[in-house]
Amino acid sequence: MKKQLILTAVFFAFFQIAARAQNDMSIFIGGGGGGNLSTYSYTADYADTYTSSSAKPGLNGGFVFGMEFGKMAIVSGVNFIQKGTKAETDNYRIENDYVGFLKARENTSFISIPLLFRYRILGEKIGLIASAGPSFNVAVGGNSRLELEVVGVGSRSQSGDINFGSGINDTYKRFQPGFMLGPGMLMPVSEKGKLAVNMLFDLGFDAVNKRNATARGINGKVMNVSAILNVTYTHHFVFGDKY
């Protein structure tokens, strides 16, 4: 009950301020793109298996829309983003006392729909901005590659598709929500156009399909984490503009 009252108060204050800024209110639409670095954050059994991981580069792009009132804005859109990870194990003993070393690489693609609350902190022309809010990510595909090296024997590799869903053979959930936040810069480039440079951190929640993990006897979480840099251009339609 206490949380509901706090949320109600926050939204009430937010829209009260928005009403006062009605003269500066506009809706906008645009597009953009950029690059990102992604990796997985592991816990429990997954962390015991993959003892180190590194970021995998990817691309992102799509269209953006929202509403701006004064220094504040609600920003959403539909974006395509490439995620994944590169991970390794420590040396470990396998059958017949051989020592092995495993490398894994996963390439995944998502349709991402953010819902960000943005605030311009400084500046009227070129302003610093801060954004935060949930992201709704739907997996559209993925593949993996495993490379096993065994001391004194050699190496072998295996590639395959990654399955998303809720079935017993699906490794990850298809719907993977997260939370985004980060700074940026906003500047006008024409009478009704604005350019934004955003540095966002997408902190994913647990992506593991528990039905599959339980069948395999694995405990723990795998979270998608991305650092996203993109540039967007938006055209603004001002309320009350007779043109």
mmCIF file of C-alpha atoms in Angstrom:
data_model
loop_
_atom_site.group_PDB
_atom_site.id
_atom_site.type_symbol
_atom_site.label_atom_id
_atom_site.label_comp_id
_atom_site.label_asym_id
_atom_site.label_seq_id
_atom_site.Cartn_x
_atom_site.Cartn_y
_atom_site.Cartn_z
ATOM 1 C CA MET A 1 0.000 0.000 0.000
ATOM 2 C CA LYS A 2 2.851 2.351 0.900
ATOM 3 C CA LYS A 3 4.551 1.756 -2.472
ATOM 4 C CA GLN A 4 1.296 2.453 -4.320
ATOM 5 C CA LEU A 5 0.882 5.776 -2.491
ATOM 6 C CA ILE A 6 4.459 6.796 -3.336
ATOM 7 C CA LEU A 7 4.010 5.919 -7.028
ATOM 8 C CA THR A 8 0.714 7.792 -7.143
ATOM 9 C CA ALA A 9 2.344 10.871 -5.607
ATOM 10 C CA VAL A 10 5.268 10.739 -8.050
ATOM 11 C CA PHE A 11 3.014 10.471 -11.117
ATOM 12 C CA PHE A 12 0.697 13.184 -9.804
ATOM 13 C CA ALA A 13 3.627 15.569 -9.306
ATOM 14 C CA PHE A 14 5.015 14.645 -12.722
ATOM 15 C CA PHE A 15 1.825 15.461 -14.571
ATOM 16 C CA GLN A 16 1.207 18.601 -12.515
ATOM 17 C CA ILE A 17 4.546 19.954 -13.705
ATOM 18 C CA ALA A 18 3.707 18.829 -17.228
ATOM 19 C CA ALA A 19 0.446 20.798 -17.145
ATOM 20 C CA ARG A 20 2.313 23.961 -16.206
ATOM 21 C CA ALA A 21 4.610 23.463 -19.190
ATOM 22 C CA GLN A 22 1.736 23.097 -21.648
ATOM 23 C CA ASN A 23 2.882 26.052 -23.738
ATOM 24 C CA ASP A 24 6.130 24.223 -24.484
ATOM 25 C CA MET A 25 4.445 20.888 -25.157
ATOM 26 C CA SER A 26 5.148 18.966 -28.345
ATOM 27 C CA ILE A 27 4.958 15.498 -29.760
ATOM 28 C CA PHE A 28 7.909 14.188 -31.738
ATOM 29 C CA ILE A 29 8.914 11.377 -34.033
ATOM 30 C CA GLY A 30 12.237 10.430 -35.543
ATOM 31 C CA GLY A 31 14.873 7.751 -35.802
ATOM 32 C CA GLY A 32 18.469 6.899 -35.166
ATOM 33 C CA GLY A 33 21.020 4.229 -34.479
ATOM 34 C CA GLY A 34 24.426 3.425 -33.094
ATOM 35 C CA GLY A 35 26.553 0.734 -31.505
ATOM 36 C CA ASN A 36 26.586 -1.156 -28.232
ATOM 37 C CA LEU A 37 28.652 -3.525 -26.107
ATOM 38 C CA SER A 38 26.805 -6.430 -24.483
ATOM 39 C CA THR A 39 27.604 -9.231 -22.088
ATOM 40 C CA TYR A 40 25.913 -11.547 -19.581
ATOM 41 C CA SER A 41 25.966 -11.206 -15.821
ATOM 42 C CA TYR A 42 25.970 -14.679 -14.201
ATOM 43 C CA THR A 43 25.084 -16.001 -10.745
ATOM 44 C CA ALA A 44 25.293 -19.389 -8.960
ATOM 45 C CA ASP A 45 25.968 -22.372 -11.293
ATOM 46 C CA TYR A 46 26.351 -20.154 -14.352
ATOM 47 C CA ALA A 47 29.009 -18.055 -12.585
ATOM 48 C CA ASP A 48 30.811 -21.233 -11.480
ATOM 49 C CA THR A 49 30.921 -22.446 -15.085
ATOM 50 C CA TYR A 50 31.787 -19.237 -16.923
ATOM 51 C CA THR A 51 34.399 -17.599 -14.712
ATOM 52 C CA SER A 52 35.158 -14.735 -17.094
ATOM 53 C CA SER A 53 33.273 -12.888 -19.806
ATOM 54 C CA SER A 54 33.930 -10.030 -22.184
ATOM 55 C CA ALA A 55 31.748 -7.602 -24.097
ATOM 56 C CA LYS A 56 30.485 -8.403 -27.568
ATOM 57 C CA PRO A 57 29.965 -5.479 -30.003
ATOM 58 C CA GLY A 58 26.668 -5.014 -31.814
ATOM 59 C CA LEU A 59 24.479 -2.505 -33.634
ATOM 60 C CA ASN A 60 21.174 -0.881 -32.786
ATOM 61 C CA GLY A 61 18.695 1.223 -34.728
ATOM 62 C CA GLY A 62 15.041 2.072 -35.133
ATOM 63 C CA PHE A 63 12.508 4.859 -34.744
ATOM 64 C CA VAL A 64 11.649 6.967 -31.739
ATOM 65 C CA PHE A 65 8.552 8.890 -30.683
ATOM 66 C CA GLY A 66 7.270 10.643 -27.597
ATOM 67 C CA MET A 67 6.034 13.801 -25.939
ATOM 68 C CA GLU A 68 8.032 16.718 -24.573
ATOM 69 C CA PHE A 69 6.825 19.352 -22.123
ATOM 70 C CA GLY A 70 9.274 21.910 -20.885
ATOM 71 C CA LYS A 71 12.386 20.213 -19.583
ATOM 72 C CA MET A 72 10.727 16.813 -19.393
ATOM 73 C CA ALA A 73 9.808 14.192 -21.952
ATOM 74 C CA ILE A 74 8.394 10.692 -22.259
ATOM 75 C CA VAL A 75 10.388 8.796 -24.888
ATOM 76 C CA SER A 76 9.559 5.471 -26.508
ATOM 77 C CA GLY A 77 10.150 3.749 -29.839
ATOM 78 C CA VAL A 78 10.844 0.426 -31.515
ATOM 79 C CA ASN A 79 14.480 -0.601 -31.938
ATOM 80 C CA PHE A 80 16.408 -3.555 -33.284
ATOM 81 C CA ILE A 81 19.450 -4.413 -31.166
ATOM 82 C CA GLN A 82 22.171 -7.070 -31.328
ATOM 83 C CA LYS A 83 23.218 -8.513 -27.976
ATOM 84 C CA GLY A 84 25.090 -11.558 -26.681
ATOM 85 C CA THR A 85 28.345 -12.367 -24.907
ATOM 86 C CA LYS A 86 31.768 -13.959 -25.055
ATOM 87 C CA ALA A 87 32.575 -16.171 -22.040
ATOM 88 C CA GLU A 88 35.272 -18.614 -20.914
ATOM 89 C CA THR A 89 35.793 -21.230 -18.228
ATOM 90 C CA ASP A 90 38.808 -21.927 -16.084
ATOM 91 C CA ASN A 91 40.764 -25.083 -16.864
ATOM 92 C CA TYR A 92 38.801 -28.028 -15.524
ATOM 93 C CA ARG A 93 39.163 -31.805 -15.452
ATOM 94 C CA ILE A 94 37.022 -33.924 -17.716
ATOM 95 C CA GLU A 95 36.832 -37.694 -18.165
ATOM 96 C CA ASN A 96 40.046 -39.769 -18.055
ATOM 97 C CA ASP A 97 41.796 -36.941 -16.144
ATOM 98 C CA TYR A 98 42.123 -34.743 -19.215
ATOM 99 C CA VAL A 99 42.151 -30.975 -18.655
ATOM 100 C CA GLY A 100 39.798 -28.904 -20.785
ATOM 101 C CA PHE A 101 39.105 -25.237 -21.497
ATOM 102 C CA LEU A 102 35.792 -23.986 -22.915
ATOM 103 C CA LYS A 103 34.986 -20.795 -24.842
ATOM 104 C CA ALA A 104 31.412 -19.734 -25.615
ATOM 105 C CA ARG A 105 30.050 -17.032 -27.885
ATOM 106 C CA GLU A 106 26.372 -16.148 -28.185
ATOM 107 C CA ASN A 107 24.861 -13.779 -30.751
ATOM 108 C CA THR A 108 21.292 -12.693 -30.044
ATOM 109 C CA SER A 109 18.908 -10.172 -31.610
ATOM 110 C CA PHE A 110 15.982 -8.364 -29.985
ATOM 111 C CA ILE A 111 13.191 -5.947 -30.739
ATOM 112 C CA SER A 112 13.390 -3.461 -27.865
ATOM 113 C CA ILE A 113 10.682 -1.028 -26.779
ATOM 114 C CA PRO A 114 11.875 1.459 -24.135
ATOM 115 C CA LEU A 115 9.653 3.693 -22.015
ATOM 116 C CA LEU A 116 11.957 6.414 -20.720
ATOM 117 C CA PHE A 117 11.344 9.476 -18.606
ATOM 118 C CA ARG A 118 13.829 12.143 -19.703
ATOM 119 C CA TYR A 119 14.788 15.363 -17.959
ATOM 120 C CA ARG A 120 16.937 18.191 -19.314
ATOM 121 C CA ILE A 121 19.327 19.113 -16.534
ATOM 122 C CA LEU A 122 21.304 22.016 -17.947
ATOM 123 C CA GLY A 123 21.139 24.395 -20.873
ATOM 124 C CA GLU A 124 18.402 25.727 -23.096
ATOM 125 C CA LYS A 125 20.103 25.287 -26.461
ATOM 126 C CA ILE A 126 22.571 22.464 -25.874
ATOM 127 C CA GLY A 127 21.400 20.657 -22.754
ATOM 128 C CA LEU A 128 22.524 17.718 -20.694
ATOM 129 C CA ILE A 129 19.793 15.126 -20.177
ATOM 130 C CA ALA A 130 19.179 12.154 -17.885
ATOM 131 C CA SER A 131 16.890 9.266 -18.866
ATOM 132 C CA ALA A 132 15.523 6.271 -16.981
ATOM 133 C CA GLY A 133 12.755 3.711 -17.363
ATOM 134 C CA PRO A 134 11.867 0.121 -18.260
ATOM 135 C CA SER A 135 12.755 -1.645 -21.500
ATOM 136 C CA PHE A 136 10.680 -4.423 -23.042
ATOM 137 C CA ASN A 137 12.800 -6.803 -25.119
ATOM 138 C CA VAL A 138 11.508 -9.581 -27.366
ATOM 139 C CA ALA A 139 14.028 -12.063 -28.771
ATOM 140 C CA VAL A 140 13.863 -12.622 -32.529
ATOM 141 C CA GLY A 141 16.790 -15.014 -32.976
ATOM 142 C CA GLY A 142 20.204 -16.159 -31.874
ATOM 143 C CA ASN A 143 23.042 -18.598 -32.367
ATOM 144 C CA SER A 144 25.922 -19.930 -30.305
ATOM 145 C CA ARG A 145 29.398 -21.351 -30.841
ATOM 146 C CA LEU A 146 31.271 -23.508 -28.322
ATOM 147 C CA GLU A 147 34.987 -24.276 -28.582
ATOM 148 C CA LEU A 148 36.535 -26.975 -26.368
ATOM 149 C CA GLU A 149 40.294 -27.366 -26.056
ATOM 150 C CA VAL A 150 41.699 -30.460 -24.333
ATOM 151 C CA VAL A 151 45.340 -30.651 -23.277
ATOM 152 C CA GLY A 152 47.214 -33.299 -25.244
ATOM 153 C CA VAL A 153 44.200 -34.114 -27.410
ATOM 154 C CA GLY A 154 43.194 -31.071 -29.462
ATOM 155 C CA SER A 155 40.129 -28.917 -29.922
ATOM 156 C CA ARG A 156 36.657 -29.111 -31.392
ATOM 157 C CA SER A 157 33.830 -26.652 -31.946
ATOM 158 C CA GLN A 158 30.059 -26.826 -32.127
ATOM 159 C CA SER A 159 27.548 -24.283 -33.476
ATOM 160 C CA GLY A 160 23.791 -24.127 -33.202
ATOM 161 C CA ASP A 161 20.700 -21.992 -32.787
ATOM 162 C CA ILE A 162 19.535 -20.589 -29.463
ATOM 163 C CA ASN A 163 15.957 -21.459 -28.549
ATOM 164 C CA PHE A 164 13.733 -18.829 -26.905
ATOM 165 C CA GLY A 165 10.413 -19.564 -25.233
ATOM 166 C CA SER A 166 8.890 -21.434 -22.302
ATOM 167 C CA GLY A 167 9.318 -25.017 -23.519
ATOM 168 C CA ILE A 168 11.603 -27.551 -21.895
ATOM 169 C CA ASN A 169 14.130 -27.203 -24.744
ATOM 170 C CA ASP A 170 14.149 -23.393 -24.719
ATOM 171 C CA THR A 171 17.236 -21.973 -22.997
ATOM 172 C CA TYR A 172 16.028 -18.394 -22.556
ATOM 173 C CA LYS A 173 12.723 -16.578 -22.219
ATOM 174 C CA ARG A 174 11.514 -14.847 -25.348
ATOM 175 C CA PHE A 175 10.288 -11.793 -23.415
ATOM 176 C CA GLN A 176 13.125 -10.262 -21.399
ATOM 177 C CA PRO A 177 12.343 -6.973 -19.617
ATOM 178 C CA GLY A 178 15.050 -4.716 -18.241
ATOM 179 C CA PHE A 179 15.721 -1.249 -16.894
ATOM 180 C CA MET A 180 17.532 1.516 -18.772
ATOM 181 C CA LEU A 181 19.236 4.638 -17.490
ATOM 182 C CA GLY A 182 21.950 7.025 -18.545
ATOM 183 C CA PRO A 183 23.041 10.519 -19.540
ATOM 184 C CA GLY A 184 22.965 12.266 -22.886
ATOM 185 C CA MET A 185 23.031 15.543 -24.768
ATOM 186 C CA LEU A 186 20.165 17.279 -26.579
ATOM 187 C CA MET A 187 20.530 20.118 -29.071
ATOM 188 C CA PRO A 188 18.337 21.875 -31.668
ATOM 189 C CA VAL A 189 19.436 21.501 -35.288
ATOM 190 C CA SER A 190 16.542 23.316 -36.967
ATOM 191 C CA GLU A 191 13.410 25.214 -36.010
ATOM 192 C CA LYS A 192 11.587 22.015 -35.084
ATOM 193 C CA GLY A 193 14.336 19.409 -35.167
ATOM 194 C CA LYS A 194 16.492 18.118 -32.305
ATOM 195 C CA LEU A 195 19.544 15.888 -32.182
ATOM 196 C CA ALA A 196 20.191 13.664 -29.157
ATOM 197 C CA VAL A 197 23.321 11.714 -28.259
ATOM 198 C CA ASN A 198 22.497 9.058 -25.665
ATOM 199 C CA MET A 199 24.653 6.774 -23.532
ATOM 200 C CA LEU A 200 22.288 4.237 -21.995
ATOM 201 C CA PHE A 201 22.871 1.219 -19.790
ATOM 202 C CA ASP A 202 20.314 -1.564 -20.258
ATOM 203 C CA LEU A 203 20.238 -3.772 -17.146
ATOM 204 C CA GLY A 204 18.339 -6.929 -18.004
ATOM 205 C CA PHE A 205 16.468 -9.092 -15.526
ATOM 206 C CA ASP A 206 16.829 -12.890 -15.409
ATOM 207 C CA ALA A 207 16.665 -14.300 -18.956
ATOM 208 C CA VAL A 208 16.780 -17.991 -18.013
ATOM 209 C CA ASN A 209 13.817 -20.213 -18.863
ATOM 210 C CA LYS A 210 13.353 -21.928 -15.484
ATOM 211 C CA ARG A 211 11.662 -24.976 -16.984
ATOM 212 C CA ASN A 212 14.769 -25.746 -19.048
ATOM 213 C CA ALA A 213 17.155 -24.944 -16.180
ATOM 214 C CA THR A 214 15.256 -27.209 -13.769
ATOM 215 C CA ALA A 215 15.344 -30.094 -16.250
ATOM 216 C CA ARG A 216 19.119 -29.671 -16.551
ATOM 217 C CA GLY A 217 19.613 -29.306 -12.803
ATOM 218 C CA ILE A 218 21.072 -25.786 -13.060
ATOM 219 C CA ASN A 219 20.526 -22.964 -10.567
ATOM 220 C CA GLY A 220 21.232 -19.283 -11.074
ATOM 221 C CA LYS A 221 20.481 -16.317 -13.262
ATOM 222 C CA VAL A 222 21.716 -14.930 -16.567
ATOM 223 C CA MET A 223 21.113 -11.209 -17.106
ATOM 224 C CA ASN A 224 21.614 -9.327 -20.379
ATOM 225 C CA VAL A 225 23.657 -6.173 -19.767
ATOM 226 C CA SER A 226 24.380 -3.618 -22.514
ATOM 227 C CA ALA A 227 26.081 -0.248 -22.828
ATOM 228 C CA ILE A 228 24.303 1.505 -25.721
ATOM 229 C CA LEU A 229 25.484 4.568 -27.625
ATOM 230 C CA ASN A 230 23.094 6.004 -30.186
ATOM 231 C CA VAL A 231 22.298 9.226 -31.996
ATOM 232 C CA THR A 232 18.702 10.179 -32.776
ATOM 233 C CA TYR A 233 17.022 12.954 -34.735
ATOM 234 C CA THR A 234 13.454 13.961 -33.882
ATOM 235 C CA HIS A 235 10.997 16.351 -35.539
ATOM 236 C CA HIS A 236 8.705 18.182 -33.109
ATOM 237 C CA PHE A 237 5.078 19.148 -33.674
ATOM 238 C CA VAL A 238 4.285 21.941 -31.213
ATOM 239 C CA PHE A 239 0.811 22.083 -29.637
ATOM 240 C CA GLY A 240 -1.022 25.229 -30.593
ATOM 241 C CA ASP A 241 1.189 25.867 -33.625
ATOM 242 C CA LYS A 242 -1.146 27.213 -36.308
ATOM 243 C CA TYR A 243 1.192 25.921 -38.965
#
